[in-house]
mmCIF file of C-alpha atoms in Angstrom:
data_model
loop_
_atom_site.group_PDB
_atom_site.id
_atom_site.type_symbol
_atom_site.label_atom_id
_atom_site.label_comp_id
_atom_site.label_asym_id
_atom_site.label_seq_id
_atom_site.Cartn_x
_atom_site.Cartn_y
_atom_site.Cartn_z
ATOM 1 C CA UNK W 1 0.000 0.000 0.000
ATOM 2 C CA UNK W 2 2.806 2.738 1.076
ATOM 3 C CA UNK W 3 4.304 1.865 -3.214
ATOM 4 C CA UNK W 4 1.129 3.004 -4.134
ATOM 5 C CA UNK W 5 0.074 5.670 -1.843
ATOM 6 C CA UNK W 6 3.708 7.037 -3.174
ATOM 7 C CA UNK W 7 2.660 6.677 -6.540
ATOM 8 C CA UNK W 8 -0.886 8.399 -5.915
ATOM 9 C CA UNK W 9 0.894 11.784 -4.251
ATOM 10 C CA UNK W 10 3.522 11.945 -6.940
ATOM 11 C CA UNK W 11 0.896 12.026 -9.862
ATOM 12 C CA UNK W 12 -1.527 14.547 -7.205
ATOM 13 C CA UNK W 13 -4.359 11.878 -7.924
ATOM 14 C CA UNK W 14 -5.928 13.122 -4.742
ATOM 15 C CA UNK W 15 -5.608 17.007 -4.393
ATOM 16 C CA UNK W 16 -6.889 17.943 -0.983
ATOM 17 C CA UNK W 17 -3.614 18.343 1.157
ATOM 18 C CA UNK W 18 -5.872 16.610 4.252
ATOM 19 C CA UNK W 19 -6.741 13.545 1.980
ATOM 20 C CA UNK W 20 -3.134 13.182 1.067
ATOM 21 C CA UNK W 21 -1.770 13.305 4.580
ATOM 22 C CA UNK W 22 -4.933 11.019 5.963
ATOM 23 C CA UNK W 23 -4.161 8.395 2.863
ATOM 24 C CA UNK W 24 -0.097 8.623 3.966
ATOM 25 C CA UNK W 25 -0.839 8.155 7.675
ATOM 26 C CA UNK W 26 -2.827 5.059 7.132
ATOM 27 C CA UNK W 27 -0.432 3.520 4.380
ATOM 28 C CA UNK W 28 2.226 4.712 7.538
ATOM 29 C CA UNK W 29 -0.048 1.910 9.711
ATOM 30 C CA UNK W 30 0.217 -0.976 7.452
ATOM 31 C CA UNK W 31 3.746 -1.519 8.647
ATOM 32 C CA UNK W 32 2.296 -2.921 11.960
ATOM 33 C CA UNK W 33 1.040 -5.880 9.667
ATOM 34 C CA UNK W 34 4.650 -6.827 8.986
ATOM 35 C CA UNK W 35 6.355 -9.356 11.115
ATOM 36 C CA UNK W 36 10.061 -8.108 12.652
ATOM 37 C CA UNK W 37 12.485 -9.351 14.551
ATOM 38 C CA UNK W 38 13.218 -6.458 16.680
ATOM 39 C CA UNK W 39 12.470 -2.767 17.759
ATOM 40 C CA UNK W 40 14.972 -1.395 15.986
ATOM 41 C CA UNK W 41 14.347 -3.224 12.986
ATOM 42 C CA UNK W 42 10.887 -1.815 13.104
ATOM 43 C CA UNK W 43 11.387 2.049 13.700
ATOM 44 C CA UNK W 44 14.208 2.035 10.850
ATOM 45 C CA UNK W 45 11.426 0.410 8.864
ATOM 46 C CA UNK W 46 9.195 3.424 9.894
ATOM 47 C CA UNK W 47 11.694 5.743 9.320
ATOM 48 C CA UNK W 48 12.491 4.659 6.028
ATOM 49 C CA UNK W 49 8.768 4.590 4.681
ATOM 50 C CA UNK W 50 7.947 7.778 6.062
ATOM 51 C CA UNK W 51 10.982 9.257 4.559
ATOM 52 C CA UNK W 52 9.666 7.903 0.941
ATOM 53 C CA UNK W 53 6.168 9.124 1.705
ATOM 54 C CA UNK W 54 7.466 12.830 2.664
ATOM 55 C CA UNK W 55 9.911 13.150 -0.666
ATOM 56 C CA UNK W 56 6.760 11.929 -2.960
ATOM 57 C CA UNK W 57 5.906 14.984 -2.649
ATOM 58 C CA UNK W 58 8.473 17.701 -0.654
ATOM 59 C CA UNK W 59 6.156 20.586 -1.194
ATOM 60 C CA UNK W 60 2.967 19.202 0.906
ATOM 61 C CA UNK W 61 3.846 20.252 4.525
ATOM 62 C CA UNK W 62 0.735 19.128 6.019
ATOM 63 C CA UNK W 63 2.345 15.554 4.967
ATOM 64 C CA UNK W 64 5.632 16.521 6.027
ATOM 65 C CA UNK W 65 4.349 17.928 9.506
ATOM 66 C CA UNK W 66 1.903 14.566 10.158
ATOM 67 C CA UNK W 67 4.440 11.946 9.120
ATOM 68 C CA UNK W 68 7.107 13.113 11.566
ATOM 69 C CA UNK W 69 4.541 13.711 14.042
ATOM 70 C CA UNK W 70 3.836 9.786 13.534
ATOM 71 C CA UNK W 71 7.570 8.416 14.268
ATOM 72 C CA UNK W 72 8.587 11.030 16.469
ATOM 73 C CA UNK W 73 5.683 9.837 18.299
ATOM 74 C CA UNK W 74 6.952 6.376 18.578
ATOM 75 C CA UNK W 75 10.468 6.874 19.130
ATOM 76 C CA UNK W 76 9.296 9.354 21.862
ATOM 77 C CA UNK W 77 7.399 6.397 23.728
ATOM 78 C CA UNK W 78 10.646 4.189 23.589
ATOM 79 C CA UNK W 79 8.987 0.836 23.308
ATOM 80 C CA UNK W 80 10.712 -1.711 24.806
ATOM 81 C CA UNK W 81 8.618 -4.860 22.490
ATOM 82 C CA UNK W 82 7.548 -5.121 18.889
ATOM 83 C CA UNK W 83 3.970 -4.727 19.992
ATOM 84 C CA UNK W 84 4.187 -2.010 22.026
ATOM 85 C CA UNK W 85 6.089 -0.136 19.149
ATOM 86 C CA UNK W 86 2.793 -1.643 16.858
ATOM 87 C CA UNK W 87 0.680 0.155 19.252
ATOM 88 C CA UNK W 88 2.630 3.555 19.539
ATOM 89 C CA UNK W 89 2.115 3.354 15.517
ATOM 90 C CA UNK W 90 -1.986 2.705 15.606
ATOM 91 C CA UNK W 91 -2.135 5.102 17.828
ATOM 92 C CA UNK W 92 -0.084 7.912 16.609
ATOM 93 C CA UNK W 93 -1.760 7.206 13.015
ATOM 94 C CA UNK W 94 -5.415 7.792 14.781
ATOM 95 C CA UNK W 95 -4.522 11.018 16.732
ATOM 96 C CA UNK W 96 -2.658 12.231 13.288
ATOM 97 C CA UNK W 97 -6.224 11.495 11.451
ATOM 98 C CA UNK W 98 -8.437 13.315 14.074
ATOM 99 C CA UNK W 99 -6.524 16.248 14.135
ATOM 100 C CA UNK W 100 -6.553 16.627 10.429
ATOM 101 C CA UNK W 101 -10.185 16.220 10.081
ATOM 102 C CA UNK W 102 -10.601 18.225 12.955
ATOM 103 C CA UNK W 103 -8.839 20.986 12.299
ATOM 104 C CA UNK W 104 -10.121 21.088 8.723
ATOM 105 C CA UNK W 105 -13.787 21.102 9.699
ATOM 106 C CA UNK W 106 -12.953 23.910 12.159
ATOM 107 C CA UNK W 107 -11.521 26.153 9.673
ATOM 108 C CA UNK W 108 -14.374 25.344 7.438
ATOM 109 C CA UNK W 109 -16.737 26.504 10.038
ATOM 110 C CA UNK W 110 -15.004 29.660 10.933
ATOM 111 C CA UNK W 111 -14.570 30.730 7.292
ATOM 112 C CA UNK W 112 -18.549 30.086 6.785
ATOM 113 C CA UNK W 113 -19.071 32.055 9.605
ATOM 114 C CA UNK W 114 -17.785 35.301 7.680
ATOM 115 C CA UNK W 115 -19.288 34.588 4.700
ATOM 116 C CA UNK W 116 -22.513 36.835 4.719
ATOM 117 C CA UNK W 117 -25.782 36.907 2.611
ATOM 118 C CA UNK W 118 -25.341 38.268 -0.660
ATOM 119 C CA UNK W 119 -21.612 38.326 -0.899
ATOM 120 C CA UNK W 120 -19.759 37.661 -4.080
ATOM 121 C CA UNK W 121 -16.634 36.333 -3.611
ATOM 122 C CA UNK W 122 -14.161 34.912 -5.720
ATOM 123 C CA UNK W 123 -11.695 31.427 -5.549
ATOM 124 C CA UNK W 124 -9.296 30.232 -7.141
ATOM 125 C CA UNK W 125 -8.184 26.397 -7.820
ATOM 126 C CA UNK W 126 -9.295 23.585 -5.264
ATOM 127 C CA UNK W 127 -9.848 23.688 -1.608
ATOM 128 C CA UNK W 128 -11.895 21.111 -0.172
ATOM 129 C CA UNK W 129 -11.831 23.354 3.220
ATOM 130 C CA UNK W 130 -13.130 26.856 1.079
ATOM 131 C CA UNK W 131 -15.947 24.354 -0.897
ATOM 132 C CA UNK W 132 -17.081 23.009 3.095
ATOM 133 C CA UNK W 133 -17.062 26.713 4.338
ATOM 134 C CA UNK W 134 -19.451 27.843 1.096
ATOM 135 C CA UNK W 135 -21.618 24.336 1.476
ATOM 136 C CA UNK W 136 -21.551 25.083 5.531
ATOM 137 C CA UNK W 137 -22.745 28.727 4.747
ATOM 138 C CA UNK W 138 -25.304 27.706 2.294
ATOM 139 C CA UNK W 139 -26.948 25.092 3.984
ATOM 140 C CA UNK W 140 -27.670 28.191 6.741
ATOM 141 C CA UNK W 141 -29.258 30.115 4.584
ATOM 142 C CA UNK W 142 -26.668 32.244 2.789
ATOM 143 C CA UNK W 143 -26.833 33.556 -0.666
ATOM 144 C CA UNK W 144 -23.699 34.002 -2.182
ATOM 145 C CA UNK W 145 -22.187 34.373 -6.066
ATOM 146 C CA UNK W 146 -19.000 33.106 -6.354
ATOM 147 C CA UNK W 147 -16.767 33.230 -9.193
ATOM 148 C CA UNK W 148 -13.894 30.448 -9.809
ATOM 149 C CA UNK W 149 -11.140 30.562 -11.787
ATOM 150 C CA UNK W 150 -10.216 27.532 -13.875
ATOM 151 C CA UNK W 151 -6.691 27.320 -12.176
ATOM 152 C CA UNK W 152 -4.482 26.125 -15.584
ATOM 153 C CA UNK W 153 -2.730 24.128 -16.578
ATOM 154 C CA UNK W 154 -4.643 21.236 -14.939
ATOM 155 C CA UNK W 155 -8.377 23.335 -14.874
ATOM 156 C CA UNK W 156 -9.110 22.129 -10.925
ATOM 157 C CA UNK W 157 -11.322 25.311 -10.662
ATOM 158 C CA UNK W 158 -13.528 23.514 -13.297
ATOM 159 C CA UNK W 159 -13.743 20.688 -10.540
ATOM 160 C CA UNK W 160 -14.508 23.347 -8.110
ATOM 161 C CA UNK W 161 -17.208 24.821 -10.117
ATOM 162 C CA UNK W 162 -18.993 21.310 -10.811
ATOM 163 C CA UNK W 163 -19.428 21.097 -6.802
ATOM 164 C CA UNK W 164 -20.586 24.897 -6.042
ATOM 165 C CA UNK W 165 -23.414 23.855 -9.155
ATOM 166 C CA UNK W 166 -24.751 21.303 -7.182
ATOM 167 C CA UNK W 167 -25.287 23.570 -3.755
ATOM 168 C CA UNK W 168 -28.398 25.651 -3.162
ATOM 169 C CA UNK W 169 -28.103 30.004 -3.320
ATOM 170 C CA UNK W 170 -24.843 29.503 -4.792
ATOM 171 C CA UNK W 171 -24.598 30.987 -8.419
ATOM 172 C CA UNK W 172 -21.143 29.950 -9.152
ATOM 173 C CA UNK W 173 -19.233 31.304 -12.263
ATOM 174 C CA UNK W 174 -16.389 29.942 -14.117
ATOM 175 C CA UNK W 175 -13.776 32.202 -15.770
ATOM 176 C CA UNK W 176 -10.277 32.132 -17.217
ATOM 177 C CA UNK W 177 -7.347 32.986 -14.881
ATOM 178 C CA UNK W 178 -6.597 36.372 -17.159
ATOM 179 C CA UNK W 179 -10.116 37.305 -16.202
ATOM 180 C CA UNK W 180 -9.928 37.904 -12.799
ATOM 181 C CA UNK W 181 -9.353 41.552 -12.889
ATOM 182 C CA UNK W 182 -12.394 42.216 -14.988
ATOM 183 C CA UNK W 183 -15.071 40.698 -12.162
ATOM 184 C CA UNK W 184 -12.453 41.855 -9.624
ATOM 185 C CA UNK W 185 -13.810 45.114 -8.866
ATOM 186 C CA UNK W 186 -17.054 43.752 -8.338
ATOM 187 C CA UNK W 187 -15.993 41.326 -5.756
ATOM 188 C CA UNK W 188 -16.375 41.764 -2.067
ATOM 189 C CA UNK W 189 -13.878 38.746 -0.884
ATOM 190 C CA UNK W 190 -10.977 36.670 -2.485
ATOM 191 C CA UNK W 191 -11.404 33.357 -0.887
ATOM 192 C CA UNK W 192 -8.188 30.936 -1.097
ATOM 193 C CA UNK W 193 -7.369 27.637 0.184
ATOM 194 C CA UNK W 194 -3.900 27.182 1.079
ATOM 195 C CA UNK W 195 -1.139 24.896 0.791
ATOM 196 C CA UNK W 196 1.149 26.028 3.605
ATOM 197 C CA UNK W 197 1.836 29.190 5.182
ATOM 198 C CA UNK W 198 6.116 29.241 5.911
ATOM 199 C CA UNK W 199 7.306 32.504 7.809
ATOM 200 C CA UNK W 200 5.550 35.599 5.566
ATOM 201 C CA UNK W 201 4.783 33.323 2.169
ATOM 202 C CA UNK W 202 1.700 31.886 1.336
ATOM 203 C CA UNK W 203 2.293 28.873 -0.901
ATOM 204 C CA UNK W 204 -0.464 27.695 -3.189
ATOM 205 C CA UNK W 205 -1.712 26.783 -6.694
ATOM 206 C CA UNK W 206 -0.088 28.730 -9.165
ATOM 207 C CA UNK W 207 -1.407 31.777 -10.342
ATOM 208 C CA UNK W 208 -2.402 32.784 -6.450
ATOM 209 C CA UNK W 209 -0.011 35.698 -6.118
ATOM 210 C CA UNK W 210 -1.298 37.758 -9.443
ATOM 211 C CA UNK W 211 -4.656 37.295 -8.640
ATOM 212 C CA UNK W 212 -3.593 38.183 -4.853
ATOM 213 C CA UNK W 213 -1.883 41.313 -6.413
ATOM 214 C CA UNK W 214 -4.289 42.437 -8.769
ATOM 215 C CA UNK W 215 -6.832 41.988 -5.446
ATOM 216 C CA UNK W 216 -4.723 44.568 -3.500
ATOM 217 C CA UNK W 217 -4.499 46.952 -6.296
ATOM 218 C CA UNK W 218 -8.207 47.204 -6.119
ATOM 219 C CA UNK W 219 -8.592 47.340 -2.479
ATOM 220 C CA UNK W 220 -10.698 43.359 -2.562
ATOM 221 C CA UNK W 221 -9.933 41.808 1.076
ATOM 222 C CA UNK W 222 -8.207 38.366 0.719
ATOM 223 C CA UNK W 223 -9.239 35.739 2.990
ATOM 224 C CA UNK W 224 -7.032 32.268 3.521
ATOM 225 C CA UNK W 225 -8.911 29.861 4.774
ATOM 226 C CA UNK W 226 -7.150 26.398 6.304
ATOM 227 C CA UNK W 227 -6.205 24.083 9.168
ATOM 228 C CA UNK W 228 -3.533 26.263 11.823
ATOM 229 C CA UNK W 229 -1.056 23.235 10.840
ATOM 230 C CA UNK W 230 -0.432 24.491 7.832
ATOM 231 C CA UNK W 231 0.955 27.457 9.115
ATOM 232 C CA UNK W 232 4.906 26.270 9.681
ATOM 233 C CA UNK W 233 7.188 28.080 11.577
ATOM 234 C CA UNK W 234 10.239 25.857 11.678
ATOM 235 C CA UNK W 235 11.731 22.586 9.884
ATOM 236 C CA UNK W 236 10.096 22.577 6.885
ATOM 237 C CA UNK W 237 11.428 24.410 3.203
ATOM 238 C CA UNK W 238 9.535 24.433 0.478
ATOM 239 C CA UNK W 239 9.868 22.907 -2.332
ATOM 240 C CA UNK W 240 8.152 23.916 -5.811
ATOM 241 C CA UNK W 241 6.864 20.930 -8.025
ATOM 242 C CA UNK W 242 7.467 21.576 -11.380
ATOM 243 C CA UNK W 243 4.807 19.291 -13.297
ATOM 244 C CA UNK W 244 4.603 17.708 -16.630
ATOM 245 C CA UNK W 245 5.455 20.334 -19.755
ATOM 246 C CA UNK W 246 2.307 17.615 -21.768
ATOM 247 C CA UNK W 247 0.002 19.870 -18.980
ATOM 248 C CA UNK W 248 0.632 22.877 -20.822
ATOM 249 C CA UNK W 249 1.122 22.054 -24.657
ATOM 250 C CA UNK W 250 0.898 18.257 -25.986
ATOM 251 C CA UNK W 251 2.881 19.242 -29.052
ATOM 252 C CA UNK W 252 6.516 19.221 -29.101
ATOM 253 C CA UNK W 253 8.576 22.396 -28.083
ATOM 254 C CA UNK W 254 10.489 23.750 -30.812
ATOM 255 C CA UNK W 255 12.737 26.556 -30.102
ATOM 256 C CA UNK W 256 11.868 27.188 -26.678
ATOM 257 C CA UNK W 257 11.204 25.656 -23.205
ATOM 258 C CA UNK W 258 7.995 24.947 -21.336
ATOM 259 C CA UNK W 259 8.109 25.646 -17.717
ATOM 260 C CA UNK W 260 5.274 24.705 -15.397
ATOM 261 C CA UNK W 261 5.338 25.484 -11.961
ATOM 262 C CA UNK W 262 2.494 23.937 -9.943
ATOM 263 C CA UNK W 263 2.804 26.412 -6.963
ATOM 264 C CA UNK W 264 3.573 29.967 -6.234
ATOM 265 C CA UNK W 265 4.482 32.342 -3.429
ATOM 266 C CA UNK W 266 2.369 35.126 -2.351
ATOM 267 C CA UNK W 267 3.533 37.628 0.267
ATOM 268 C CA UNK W 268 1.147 37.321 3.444
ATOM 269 C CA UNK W 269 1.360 41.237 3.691
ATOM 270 C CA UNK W 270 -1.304 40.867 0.751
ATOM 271 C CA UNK W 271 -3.517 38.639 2.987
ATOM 272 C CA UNK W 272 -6.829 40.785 5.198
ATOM 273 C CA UNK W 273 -6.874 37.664 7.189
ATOM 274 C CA UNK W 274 -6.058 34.204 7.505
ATOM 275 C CA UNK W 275 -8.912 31.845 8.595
ATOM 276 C CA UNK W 276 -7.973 28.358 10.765
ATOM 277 C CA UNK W 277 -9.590 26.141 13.467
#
C-alpha cells in the first residue's frame, strides 16, 4: 500500500492536502502488519517509509508535519517490544487522522461564519476546506455568487465549479485565470485555500499571487482559509513541483522551453486575514 500511496501523491491523484496526509498516515499503519524481529528493525522500517512518503511529494507540509509527528511519536514512547512499538504506531496514526479532520472542519466553520448573505466572492483552484465553508454557509441560509477561476494548466477550478453547481443560493461562475481583474472590482472577498503558510509566504496553486496582487491593487480583502497546521514556523522548506510540460502544450517544443510550476508564493502582507480552526 505505502508503493502506491507514493505513486498516488507523486501524480496529485488526490488534491486535498488533508486527503493526502490522511491516505499517507494510514499507508504509515500498514507496517504494523509486517512481522520483525526487533524494535529497531521496526522504527528504521518506519523511518524509512515515512521518509519515501514525505519526498513523494516535498512541497505538501501538512504531509511533512503529520508523518514526523507519527515516528517522532513512537520513538518518543521508547517501546521496549515489537507490539508495544505496533501500538505507539496505531495510535499515533489515529490522533494524526483526528486532528486533520478536525482541524479542517474547524476552519471550514469559521470561514462560513464570515461569509454573509449576498456576498460575491471569488476562488481560485481547489480547496476542499473553502468548498465546506461555502456548502456550511449555504446550507444556513446564505446567498452568495462566487466566481472560480479555472486554475491552468490542470483546470481544478472547473472541478470546483462542478461542486458549487450542485449547492443551493450559490450561483457559481467559471472564468479564465486572465479574467480575474475584470469581475475583480465587483468582488467583495478573495477566498483561497492554502497549501502552507512558511514565515511571511503563502504557498499555493499557481497563479495565487497575481490574482492576490491584482486583489490589493483594487482594495478586494483576501481571505485564507485552512487548518492552523499548515501554518509552519520551523523545519520545513519548500519545495516547488514543477509538473509535466504535456500539462501545458501536448505538441513538441520547438525553439523554446515549457516551464510549469504547480505552486507559487504570495507575500502574506497581501492577505486581510487568515482563517484556521
Amino acid at each position: 500500500m505505502i508503493d502506491e500511496t507514493v505513486d498516488e501523491i507523486r501524480e496529485m491523484q488526490t488534491h486535498s492536502s488533508s486527503v493526502v496526509a490522511i491516505k499517507a498516515a494510514r499507508a504509515l499503519e500498514t507496517l504494523t502488519e509486517r512481522d520483525v524481529a526487533t524494535v529497531e528493525e521496526f522504527i528504521r522500517d518506519l523511518e524509512r517509509n515515512s521518509n519515501t512518503l514525505r519526498r513523494a511529494n516535498p512541497s505538501h507540509a501538512t504531509l511533512h508535519t503529520t508523518q514526523r509527528t507519527i515516528v517522532n511519536t513512537v520513538v518518543e514512547n521508547e517501546p521496549d517490544t515489537v507490539e508495544a512499538a505496533k501500538r505507539h504506531t496505531a495510535d499515533a496514526v489515529r490522533s494524526v487522522i483526528d486532528r486533520i479532520e478536525t482541524a479542517k472542519r474547524g476552519a471550514a466553520e469559521n470561514g462560513a461564519e464570515r461569509l454573509q448573505d449576498g456576498m460575491t466572492i471569488l476562488t481560485h483552484d481547489y480547496s476542499s476546506t473553502v468548498l465546506e465553508a461555502i456548502e456550511r454557509a449555504a446550507s444556513e441560509g446564505t446567498h452568495l455568487e462566487v466566481y472560480v477561476t479555472e486554475a491552468r494548466p490542470r483546470y481544478l477550478g472547473r472541478k470546483t465549479a462542478r461542486v458549487l453547481a450542485a449547492i443551493d443560493r450559490v450561483e457559481p461562475h467559471l472564468i479564465v485565470d486572465s479574467a480575474c481583474g475584470t469581475v475583480l472590482p465587483d468582488v467583495d472577498r478573495v477566498v483561497f485555500g492554502m497549501d502552507c503558510i512558511v514565515d511571511d509566504t503563502l504557498y499555493n496553486r499557481v497563479g495565487t499571487f497575481p490574482i492576490s496582487a491584482t486583489a490589493a491593487q483594487l482594495d478586494v480583502p483576501i481571505w485564507v482559509v485552512g487548518s492552523g497546521a499548515k501554518i509552519i514556523e520551523d523545519g520545513f522548506v519548500f519545495e516547488n513541483e514543477h509538473r509535466s510540460t504535456s500539462e501545458v502544450m501536448l505538441e513538441p517544443a520547438e525553439g523554446f522551453i515549457i516551464d510549469n510550476p504547480a505552486y507559487d508564493a504570495t507575500p502574506t502582507s497581501l492577505l486581510r486575514e487568515v482563517i484556521t480552526d
